[in-house]
Coordinates of C-alpha atoms and ligand atoms in Angstrom, one line a residue:
M392 CA -9.1 -20.2 14.7
T393 CA -10.9 -19.5 18.0
A394 CA -14.3 -17.7 18.0
P395 CA -13.7 -14.0 17.5
F396 CA -13.6 -11.8 20.6
A397 CA -16.9 -9.8 20.8
L398 CA -15.2 -6.4 21.3
A399 CA -12.6 -6.9 18.4
R400 CA -12.8 -4.8 15.3
A401 CA -14.8 -6.5 12.7
A402 CA -12.0 -6.8 10.2
Y403 CA -10.0 -8.9 12.7
A404 CA -12.4 -11.8 12.3
D405 CA -10.5 -12.6 9.2
V406 CA -7.0 -12.0 10.4
P407 CA -5.1 -15.4 10.7
L408 CA -1.9 -15.8 12.5
Y409 CA 1.1 -16.3 10.2
D410 CA 2.1 -20.0 10.0
P411 CA 4.6 -21.0 7.2
K412 CA 4.5 -24.5 8.6
R413 CA 8.2 -24.6 9.3
V414 CA 9.4 -27.9 11.1
P415 CA 13.1 -28.0 12.4
T416 CA 14.8 -29.9 9.7
P417 CA 18.6 -30.6 9.4
T418 CA 18.8 -28.8 6.0
D419 CA 16.3 -25.9 5.9
L420 CA 16.0 -24.2 2.5
S421 CA 12.5 -23.0 3.2
D422 CA 12.8 -19.3 4.2
N423 CA 15.4 -17.6 1.9
T424 CA 17.6 -16.4 4.8
N425 CA 21.4 -16.1 4.5
L426 CA 22.5 -19.8 5.0
W427 CA 26.2 -18.7 5.2
G428 CA 25.5 -17.0 8.5
L429 CA 26.0 -13.7 10.1
P430 CA 28.5 -11.2 8.5
P431 CA 31.8 -11.1 10.6
Q432 CA 31.8 -7.5 11.9
A433 CA 28.0 -7.9 12.9
E434 CA 29.0 -11.1 14.7
R435 CA 31.8 -9.3 16.6
T436 CA 29.6 -6.4 17.5
L437 CA 26.9 -8.8 18.8
R438 CA 29.6 -10.6 20.9
E439 CA 31.1 -7.5 22.4
L440 CA 28.0 -5.5 23.0
P441 CA 28.0 -3.7 26.4
W442 CA 25.1 -4.6 28.6
Q443 CA 24.2 -0.9 29.0
K444 CA 22.8 -1.1 25.5
V445 CA 20.0 -3.2 26.9
T446 CA 19.1 -1.2 30.1
R447 CA 18.5 2.1 28.3
Y448 CA 16.1 3.0 25.4
P449 CA 17.5 2.6 22.0
S450 CA 17.7 5.8 19.7
L451 CA 14.3 7.2 18.6
Y452 CA 14.3 6.7 14.9
A453 CA 17.7 4.7 14.4
A454 CA 19.4 7.9 13.0
E455 CA 22.9 6.3 12.8
L456 CA 21.6 3.2 11.1
K457 CA 19.7 5.5 8.6
R458 CA 22.9 7.3 7.7
A459 CA 24.7 4.0 7.0
L460 CA 21.7 2.7 4.9
A461 CA 21.6 6.0 3.1
A462 CA 25.4 5.9 2.2
R463 CA 25.1 2.3 1.0
A464 CA 22.0 3.0 -1.2
G465 CA 23.3 6.4 -2.5
V466 CA 20.5 8.5 -1.1
T467 CA 20.3 11.1 1.8
P468 CA 19.4 9.9 5.3
D469 CA 16.1 11.8 5.2
M470 CA 15.1 9.4 2.4
V471 CA 15.4 6.3 4.8
V472 CA 12.8 5.0 7.4
T473 CA 13.6 1.9 9.4
G474 CA 11.4 -0.6 11.2
C475 CA 11.1 -3.9 13.2
G476 CA 11.6 -5.8 10.0
S477 CA 10.2 -4.8 6.6
D478 CA 7.0 -6.2 7.7
D479 CA 6.7 -3.5 10.2
V480 CA 7.6 -0.9 7.5
L481 CA 5.0 -2.3 5.1
D482 CA 2.4 -2.3 7.9
S483 CA 3.3 1.2 8.9
A484 CA 3.1 2.4 5.2
M485 CA -0.4 0.9 4.8
R486 CA -1.5 2.6 8.0
A487 CA 0.1 5.9 7.1
F488 CA -1.6 6.1 3.5
G489 CA -4.8 4.0 3.8
D490 CA -7.8 5.3 5.7
P491 CA -10.0 2.2 6.8
G492 CA -11.9 0.9 3.9
M493 CA -9.5 1.9 1.2
T494 CA -8.1 -0.6 -1.2
V495 CA -4.6 -2.0 -1.7
A496 CA -4.0 -3.8 -5.0
Y497 CA -1.3 -6.3 -5.5
S498 CA -0.1 -8.5 -8.3
D499 CA -1.0 -12.1 -7.5
P500 CA 0.8 -14.4 -6.7
T501 CA 3.0 -12.6 -4.2
F502 CA 4.2 -12.3 -0.6
A503 CA 1.5 -13.9 1.5
M504 CA 1.6 -11.2 4.2
V505 CA 0.2 -8.4 1.9
P506 CA -3.5 -9.3 2.3
I507 CA -3.0 -9.9 6.1
F508 CA -1.3 -6.5 6.6
S509 CA -4.2 -4.9 4.6
L510 CA -6.8 -6.7 6.8
M511 CA -4.9 -5.6 9.9
N512 CA -5.3 -2.0 8.8
A513 CA -9.0 -2.3 7.8
L514 CA -8.0 -2.0 4.2
T515 CA -9.4 -4.1 1.4
A516 CA -6.8 -6.1 -0.5
I517 CA -7.5 -7.0 -4.2
G518 CA -5.2 -9.5 -5.9
V519 CA -4.8 -8.8 -9.6
P520 CA -3.7 -12.0 -11.5
A521 CA -0.2 -11.6 -13.0
R522 CA 0.3 -12.1 -16.7
P523 CA 1.4 -15.5 -17.9
D524 CA 5.0 -14.5 -17.6
Q525 CA 4.4 -13.3 -14.1
S526 CA 4.8 -9.7 -14.9
P527 CA 2.1 -7.4 -13.1
D528 CA -0.9 -6.5 -15.2
V529 CA -0.5 -2.8 -15.0
D530 CA -3.9 -1.8 -16.5
A531 CA -5.8 -4.1 -14.3
L532 CA -4.0 -2.8 -11.2
I533 CA -4.9 0.8 -12.1
A534 CA -8.5 -0.3 -13.0
T535 CA -9.0 -1.4 -9.3
G536 CA -9.0 2.4 -8.2
A537 CA -6.9 1.4 -5.4
R538 CA -5.0 3.9 -2.9
M539 CA -1.9 1.8 -2.9
V540 CA -0.3 -0.9 -5.2
Y541 CA 2.1 -3.5 -3.9
L542 CA 4.6 -5.2 -6.1
C543 CA 7.5 -7.4 -5.1
A544 CA 10.7 -7.1 -7.0
P545 CA 12.1 -9.8 -7.3
N546 CA 8.8 -11.6 -6.5
N547 CA 8.4 -14.0 -3.6
P548 CA 7.5 -16.8 -4.4
T549 CA 8.2 -16.8 -8.2
G550 CA 11.6 -15.1 -8.2
T551 CA 10.7 -13.0 -11.3
M552 CA 11.7 -9.5 -11.6
V553 CA 9.2 -6.7 -12.1
P554 CA 10.0 -5.3 -15.7
R555 CA 11.2 -1.8 -15.5
A556 CA 8.7 -0.6 -18.2
D557 CA 5.8 -2.0 -16.1
L558 CA 6.9 -0.2 -13.0
E559 CA 7.6 3.1 -15.0
R560 CA 4.0 2.9 -16.5
L561 CA 2.5 2.4 -13.1
L562 CA 4.2 5.4 -11.8
R563 CA 3.0 7.4 -14.6
D564 CA -0.5 6.3 -14.9
F565 CA -1.5 5.3 -11.3
P566 CA -2.1 8.3 -8.9
G567 CA -1.6 6.4 -5.7
I568 CA 1.2 5.1 -3.5
V569 CA 3.5 2.6 -5.1
L570 CA 5.1 0.1 -2.6
V571 CA 7.8 -2.0 -4.2
D572 CA 9.2 -4.7 -1.9
E573 CA 12.9 -5.2 -2.7
A574 CA 13.5 -7.8 0.0
Y575 CA 15.7 -9.8 -2.6
I576 CA 17.0 -6.9 -4.6
E577 CA 20.7 -7.6 -3.7
F578 CA 20.4 -10.9 -5.7
A579 CA 18.9 -9.2 -8.8
G580 CA 22.0 -7.2 -9.9
T581 CA 19.7 -4.1 -10.4
S582 CA 17.3 -1.9 -8.6
H583 CA 14.7 0.7 -9.1
V584 CA 16.4 3.1 -6.7
D585 CA 17.2 5.7 -9.4
L586 CA 13.4 6.2 -9.9
L587 CA 13.1 7.8 -6.5
A588 CA 14.6 11.0 -7.7
R589 CA 11.5 11.4 -10.1
H590 CA 8.6 9.9 -8.3
E591 CA 7.5 11.1 -4.9
R592 CA 4.8 8.4 -4.5
L593 CA 7.4 5.5 -4.7
L594 CA 8.5 3.6 -1.6
L595 CA 11.2 0.8 -2.0
V596 CA 10.8 -1.5 1.0
R597 CA 14.1 -3.5 1.9
T598 CA 15.2 -5.8 4.7
L599 CA 18.3 -7.1 6.5
S600 CA 16.6 -10.4 6.8
K601 CA 17.9 -11.9 3.6
A602 CA 21.3 -10.9 2.0
Y603 CA 22.5 -9.4 5.4
G604 CA 21.9 -12.6 7.4
C605 CA 20.1 -10.8 10.2
A606 CA 16.4 -12.1 10.1
G607 CA 16.3 -12.7 13.9
L608 CA 17.2 -9.1 14.5
R609 CA 14.0 -7.8 12.6
V610 CA 15.4 -4.8 10.8
G611 CA 13.8 -3.5 7.7
Y612 CA 13.8 0.0 6.0
A613 CA 12.3 1.8 3.1
L614 CA 13.7 4.4 0.7
G615 CA 11.6 7.1 -0.7
Q616 CA 11.5 11.0 -1.0
P617 CA 11.7 12.8 2.3
A618 CA 8.0 13.7 2.4
I619 CA 6.6 10.0 1.9
V620 CA 9.3 8.7 4.3
A621 CA 8.2 11.2 7.0
E622 CA 4.7 9.9 7.0
V623 CA 5.9 6.4 7.3
E624 CA 7.9 7.4 10.2
K625 CA 5.0 9.0 12.0
S626 CA 3.0 5.9 11.6
R627 CA 5.8 3.7 12.7
G628 CA 6.5 5.5 15.9
P629 CA 9.7 5.7 18.0
Y630 CA 12.0 3.0 19.4
K631 CA 11.0 0.2 16.7
V632 CA 14.5 -0.8 16.1
N633 CA 15.8 -2.2 19.4
A634 CA 19.3 -1.3 20.7
V635 CA 21.0 -4.7 20.0
A636 CA 19.4 -4.8 16.5
E637 CA 20.5 -1.3 15.6
A638 CA 24.0 -1.8 16.8
V639 CA 24.5 -5.2 14.9
A640 CA 22.6 -4.0 11.8
L641 CA 24.9 -0.9 11.8
A642 CA 28.0 -3.0 11.8
A643 CA 26.5 -5.2 8.9
V644 CA 25.6 -2.2 6.8
A645 CA 28.8 -0.1 7.5
Q646 CA 31.4 -2.6 7.8
D647 CA 30.5 -5.9 6.2
A648 CA 29.7 -4.7 2.6
V649 CA 32.5 -6.8 1.2
W650 CA 31.3 -10.0 3.0
V651 CA 27.8 -9.3 2.0
D652 CA 28.5 -8.7 -1.7
A653 CA 30.8 -11.8 -1.9
H654 CA 28.0 -14.0 -0.6
V655 CA 25.4 -12.4 -2.8
S656 CA 27.8 -13.4 -5.6
L657 CA 28.0 -17.0 -4.3
A658 CA 24.2 -17.2 -4.0
V659 CA 23.8 -16.0 -7.6
E660 CA 26.3 -18.6 -8.7
N661 CA 24.7 -21.4 -6.9
R662 CA 21.3 -20.3 -8.1
A663 CA 22.5 -21.0 -11.6
R664 CA 23.9 -24.3 -10.6
L665 CA 20.7 -25.4 -8.8
E666 CA 18.7 -24.3 -12.0
Q667 CA 21.0 -26.4 -14.2
A668 CA 20.6 -29.5 -11.8
L669 CA 16.7 -29.0 -11.9
R670 CA 16.8 -28.8 -15.7
D671 CA 18.9 -32.0 -15.7
M672 CA 16.0 -33.6 -13.9
G673 CA 13.6 -32.7 -16.6
L674 CA 12.1 -29.8 -14.6
A675 CA 11.7 -26.2 -15.7
P676 CA 12.5 -23.7 -12.9
L677 CA 11.1 -20.2 -13.3
P678 CA 13.8 -17.4 -14.2
S679 CA 14.9 -16.2 -10.8
S680 CA 16.5 -12.9 -9.8
A681 CA 16.3 -13.8 -6.1
N682 CA 18.2 -16.2 -3.8
F683 CA 15.8 -19.0 -4.4
S684 CA 14.4 -21.0 -7.3
C685 CA 10.8 -21.7 -7.9
V686 CA 10.2 -25.0 -9.7
P687 CA 6.9 -26.4 -10.9
V688 CA 6.5 -29.9 -9.4
P689 CA 3.2 -31.6 -9.4
D690 CA 1.8 -32.6 -6.0
C691 CA 4.3 -30.3 -4.4
V692 CA 2.9 -30.6 -0.8
A693 CA 3.5 -34.4 -0.9
V694 CA 6.8 -34.0 -2.6
G695 CA 7.8 -31.4 0.0
Q696 CA 6.9 -33.9 2.9
A697 CA 8.7 -36.6 1.3
M698 CA 11.7 -34.4 1.1
R699 CA 11.5 -33.4 4.6
A700 CA 11.3 -37.0 5.6
R701 CA 14.8 -37.1 3.9
G702 CA 16.1 -34.2 6.1
V703 CA 15.5 -31.3 3.6
A704 CA 12.9 -28.5 4.0
V705 CA 11.7 -26.6 1.0
R706 CA 8.6 -24.6 0.7
P707 CA 5.7 -26.0 -1.5
F708 CA 3.3 -23.5 -3.0
P709 CA 0.2 -25.4 -4.4
A710 CA -1.6 -24.1 -7.5
L711 CA 0.2 -20.9 -8.2
P712 CA -1.6 -19.0 -11.0
H713 CA 0.0 -19.7 -14.4
V714 CA 2.5 -22.0 -12.8
G715 CA 0.6 -24.8 -11.0
D716 CA 2.1 -26.6 -8.0
C717 CA 5.7 -25.6 -7.3
L718 CA 8.5 -25.8 -4.7
R719 CA 10.6 -22.9 -3.7
I720 CA 14.1 -23.8 -2.9
S721 CA 16.4 -21.4 -1.0
V722 CA 20.0 -21.1 -2.4
G723 CA 23.0 -21.2 0.2
P724 CA 26.2 -23.1 0.4
W725 CA 26.4 -25.7 -2.3
E726 CA 26.6 -28.7 0.1
Q727 CA 23.1 -27.6 1.3
V728 CA 21.7 -27.1 -2.2
Q729 CA 23.1 -30.4 -3.3
K730 CA 21.2 -32.2 -0.5
A731 CA 18.0 -30.7 -1.8
V732 CA 18.7 -31.7 -5.3
D733 CA 19.6 -35.2 -4.1
A734 CA 16.3 -35.4 -2.0
L735 CA 14.1 -34.1 -4.8
H736 CA 15.7 -36.5 -7.2
A737 CA 15.1 -39.5 -4.9
V738 CA 11.6 -38.5 -4.2
L739 CA 10.6 -37.9 -7.8
A740 CA 12.2 -41.3 -8.7
E741 CA 10.1 -43.0 -6.1
R742 CA 7.0 -41.4 -7.3
G743 CA 7.5 -42.6 -10.8
P744 CA 8.0 -40.8 -14.1
L745 CA 4.4 -40.1 -15.1
Q746 CA 3.8 -38.0 -12.1
H747 CA 6.9 -35.8 -12.1
T748 CA 6.8 -35.2 -15.8
A749 CA 3.2 -34.6 -16.0
T750 CA 3.4 -30.8 -16.9
M751 CA 6.1 -31.4 -19.5
R752 CA 5.3 -34.8 -21.2
I753 CA 6.6 -34.9 -24.8
P754 CA 3.7 -34.9 -27.2
G755 CA 3.1 -38.3 -28.7
R756 CA 4.7 -40.2 -25.9
A757 CA 2.6 -41.9 -23.1
Ligands
LIG2125 C1 11.4 -12.2 3.7 C2 10.5 -11.1 3.0 C3 10.5 -9.9 3.6 C4 11.3 -9.7 4.9 O1 10.6 -9.4 6.0 P1 11.2 -8.9 7.3 O2 10.1 -8.5 8.1 O3 12.2 -7.8 6.9 O4 12.0 -10.1 7.8 C5 9.7 -8.9 3.1 N1 9.1 -9.2 1.8 C6 9.2 -10.3 1.3 C7 8.6 -10.4 -0.1 C8 9.9 -11.3 1.8 O5 10.0 -12.5 1.2

């Protein structure tokens, strides 16, 4: 980083620019986007969009999109707030509920942006180690005395779901705001949306970047009771979903449900196939409820680089708590997943059996 600017806020000395180290690679399974592409009605809407959409301002708070999202989620439109990606919704929520100096607690490991958004809002982020099965340590989260707790369900990068009982206990015993990031909820076959009726401090944050295939549009949203949603909307401000994004996202949500659901099912099928292929290689992927698999592989950074040299990008996560080095492999069309399986197989074979079976060597054998 360059030397801090003298007039910057003090907290910004520690704010890094986000760099997931993506390199253009023929087969890119590194960012969990929808590798089947854009849903058909969204694609048609984008192609046929009148230029007038671009010369005038978009709607203030994306009212039409909120109605469509509400209908899809089974809530009322005043329970929805949109944003420029769910990143923006999370950032706005932190700003809305955290006075500078307050604390955000999160279960660690999780989404790398959470401590960064905290810093950006002059909040103190406290990572609370997850339990060995990757479920959140609810007592330790409460003990931080934080204003807000962030949980990711299913969790990025582990793919594990937050157990219902843990979330219910947190909502019962923790007095602050509970942010649950549901970026991958479509792939989990379940949701915590029914809890909204009973819990006014719960915000479920979602995105069109994953199952809906619209990451480049930057559209995210959150669901909550009207009072909490209204505060996030104030913090977010007007015009945050641009006109092109709103029109295309509206088509995806209102008209492409069948396509989206079908491709979510395919992703779930291919996830099971990928997990089996990894197990056949002697690896032990974590149980995943998302559109990716997190698999412990020693020396993951070097293995990831060697896979990239073979034309396949996956995301290495070195030294994850309780897991160690692992690779996160996105699920898409099977031809692409097969390429990742083949590349990983070849790289592990090259590196020799001792290294790739180090975490699961059978006792008594060298
Ligand atoms: C991908 C992802 C998001 C999506 O962010 P957008 O800003 O909506 O693209 C949010 N949270 C998690 C955990 C993610 O992995």
